[in-house]
Protein backbone atom coordinates (compact mmCIF):
# COMPACT_ATOMS: atom_id res chain seq x y z
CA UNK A 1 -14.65 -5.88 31.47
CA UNK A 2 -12.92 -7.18 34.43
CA UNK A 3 -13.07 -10.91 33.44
CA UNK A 4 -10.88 -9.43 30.34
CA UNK A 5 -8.74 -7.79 32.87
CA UNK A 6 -8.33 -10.49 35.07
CA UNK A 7 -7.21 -13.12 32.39
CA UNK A 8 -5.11 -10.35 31.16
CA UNK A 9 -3.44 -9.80 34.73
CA UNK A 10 -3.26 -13.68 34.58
CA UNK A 11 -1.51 -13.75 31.55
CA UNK A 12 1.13 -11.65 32.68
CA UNK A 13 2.19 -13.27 35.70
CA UNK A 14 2.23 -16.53 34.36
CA UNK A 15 4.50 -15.84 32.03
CA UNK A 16 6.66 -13.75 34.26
CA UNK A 17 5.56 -10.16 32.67
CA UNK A 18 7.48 -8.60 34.87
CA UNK A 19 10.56 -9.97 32.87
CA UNK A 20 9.54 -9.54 29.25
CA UNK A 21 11.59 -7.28 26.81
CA UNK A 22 8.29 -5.20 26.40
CA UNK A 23 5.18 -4.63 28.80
CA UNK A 24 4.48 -1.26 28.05
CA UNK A 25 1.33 0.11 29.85
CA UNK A 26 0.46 -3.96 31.05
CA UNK A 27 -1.21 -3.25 34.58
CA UNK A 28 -1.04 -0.04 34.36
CA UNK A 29 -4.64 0.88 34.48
CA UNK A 30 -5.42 1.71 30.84
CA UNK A 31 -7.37 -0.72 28.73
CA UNK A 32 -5.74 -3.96 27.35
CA UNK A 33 -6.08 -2.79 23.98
CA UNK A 34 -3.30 0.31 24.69
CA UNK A 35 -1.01 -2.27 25.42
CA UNK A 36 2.10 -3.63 23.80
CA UNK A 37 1.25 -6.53 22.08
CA UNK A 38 -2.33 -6.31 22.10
CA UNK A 39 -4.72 -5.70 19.01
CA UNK A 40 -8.31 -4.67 19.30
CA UNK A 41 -11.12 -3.99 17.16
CA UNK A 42 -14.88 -2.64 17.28
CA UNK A 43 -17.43 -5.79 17.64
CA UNK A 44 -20.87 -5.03 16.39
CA UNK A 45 -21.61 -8.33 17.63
CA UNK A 46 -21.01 -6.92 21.00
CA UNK A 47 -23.25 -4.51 22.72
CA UNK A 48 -22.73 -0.83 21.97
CA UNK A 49 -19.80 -1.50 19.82
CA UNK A 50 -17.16 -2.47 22.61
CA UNK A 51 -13.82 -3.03 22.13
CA UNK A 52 -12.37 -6.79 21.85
CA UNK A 53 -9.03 -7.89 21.62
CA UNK A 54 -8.49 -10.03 18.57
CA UNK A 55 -4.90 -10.10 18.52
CA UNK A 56 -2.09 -11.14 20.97
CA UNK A 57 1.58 -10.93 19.82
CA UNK A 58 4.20 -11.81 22.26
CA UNK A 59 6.77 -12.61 19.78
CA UNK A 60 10.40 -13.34 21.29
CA UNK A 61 9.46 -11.09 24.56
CA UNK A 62 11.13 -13.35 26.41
CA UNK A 63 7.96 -14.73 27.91
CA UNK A 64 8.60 -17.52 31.03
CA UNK A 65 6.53 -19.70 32.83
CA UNK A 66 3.32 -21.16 31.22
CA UNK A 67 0.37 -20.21 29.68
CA UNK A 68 -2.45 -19.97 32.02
CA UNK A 69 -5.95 -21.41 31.65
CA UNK A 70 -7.56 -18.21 32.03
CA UNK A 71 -6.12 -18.22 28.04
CA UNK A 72 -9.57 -19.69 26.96
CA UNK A 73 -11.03 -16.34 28.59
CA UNK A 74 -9.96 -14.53 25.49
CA UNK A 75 -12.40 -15.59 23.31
CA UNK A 76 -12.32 -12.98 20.63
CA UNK A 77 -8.72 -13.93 20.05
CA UNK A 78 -8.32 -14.39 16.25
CA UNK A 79 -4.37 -14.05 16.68
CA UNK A 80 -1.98 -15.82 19.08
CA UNK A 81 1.62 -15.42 19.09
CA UNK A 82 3.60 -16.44 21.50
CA UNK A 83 6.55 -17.69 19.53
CA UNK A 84 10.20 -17.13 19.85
CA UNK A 85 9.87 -17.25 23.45
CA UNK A 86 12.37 -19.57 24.83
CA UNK A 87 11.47 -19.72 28.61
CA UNK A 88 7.65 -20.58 28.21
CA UNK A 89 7.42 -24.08 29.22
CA UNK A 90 5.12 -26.49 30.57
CA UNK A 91 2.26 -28.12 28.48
CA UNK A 92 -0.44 -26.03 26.66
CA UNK A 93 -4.02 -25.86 28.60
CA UNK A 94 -6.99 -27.47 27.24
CA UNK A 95 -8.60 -24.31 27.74
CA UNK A 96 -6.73 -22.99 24.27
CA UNK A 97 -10.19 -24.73 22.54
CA UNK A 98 -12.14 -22.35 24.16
CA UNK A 99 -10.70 -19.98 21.71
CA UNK A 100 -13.29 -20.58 18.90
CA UNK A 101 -12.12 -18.10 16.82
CA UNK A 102 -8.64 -18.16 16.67
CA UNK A 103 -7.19 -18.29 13.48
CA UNK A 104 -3.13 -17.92 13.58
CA UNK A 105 -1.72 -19.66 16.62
CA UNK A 106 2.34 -19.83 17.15
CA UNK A 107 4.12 -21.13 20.04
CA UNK A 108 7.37 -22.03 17.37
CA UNK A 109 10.94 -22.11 19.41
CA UNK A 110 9.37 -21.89 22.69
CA UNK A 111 9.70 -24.77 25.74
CA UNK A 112 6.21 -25.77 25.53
CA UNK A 113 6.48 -29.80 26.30
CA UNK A 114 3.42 -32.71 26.00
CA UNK A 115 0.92 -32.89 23.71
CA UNK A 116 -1.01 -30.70 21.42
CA UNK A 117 -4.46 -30.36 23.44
CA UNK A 118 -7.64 -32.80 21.94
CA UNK A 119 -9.44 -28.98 22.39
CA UNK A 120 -7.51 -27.37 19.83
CA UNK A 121 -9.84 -29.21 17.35
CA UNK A 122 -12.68 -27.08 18.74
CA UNK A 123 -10.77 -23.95 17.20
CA UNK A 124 -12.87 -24.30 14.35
CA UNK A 125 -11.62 -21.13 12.59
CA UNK A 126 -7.81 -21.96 13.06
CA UNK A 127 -5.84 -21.66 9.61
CA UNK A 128 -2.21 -21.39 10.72
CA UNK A 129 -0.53 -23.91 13.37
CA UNK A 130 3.33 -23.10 14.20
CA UNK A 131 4.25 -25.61 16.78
């Protein structure tokens, strides 16, 4: 799906992939869900049983920059973990409510400055909030 791939792509250079501690097979023309960090599962909700990514996990992969708003693209994303990342500033994007079911969302000992997003209420399914 290239809107997958392209908020995928976004991801990483936003955050300065080229600089984490891990981006194994990112960009490198296999699917998202072969690689490092990324989680994916069958969707019968989906046509023909397609893969989705439903988890993200970034932990202290020294992640820079900001989040994008392409974030909100993911929205299968039951897991979001972008903690331990000391060089990911900036504010968090509304978009991050377009994420209805995320569930576990971590952004703990990072540089993420402003507000917690009004959106974030629209994660209806979200359980676990590490700020």
């Amino acid at each position: 799906d290239s809107d997958l791939y392209f908020a995928m792509s976004t991801l990483y250079f936003s955050t300065n992939g080229e600089n984490w501690i891990s981006d194994e097979n990112w960009l490198k023309g296999v699917s998202p869900c072969n690689w490092y960090g990324v989680t994916c599962s069958s969707s019968s909700s989906v046509d023909n049983n397609v893969q989705v990514i439903i988890e993200l996990d970034l932990e202290q992969n020294s992640l820079g920059g900001s989040l994008p708003i392409e974030i909100g693209m993911l929205s299968t994303l039951q897991i979001l973990n972008v903690g331990k990342n000391s060089r990911l500033g900036s504010s968090l994007p509304s978009e991050i409510g377009k994420i209805s079911s995320l569930e576990y969302f971590s952004i703990h000992n990072s540089n993420i400055t402003g507000s917690l997003p009004s959106e974030i209420g629209n994660c209806q399914n979200l359980q676990y909030l590490d700020l």
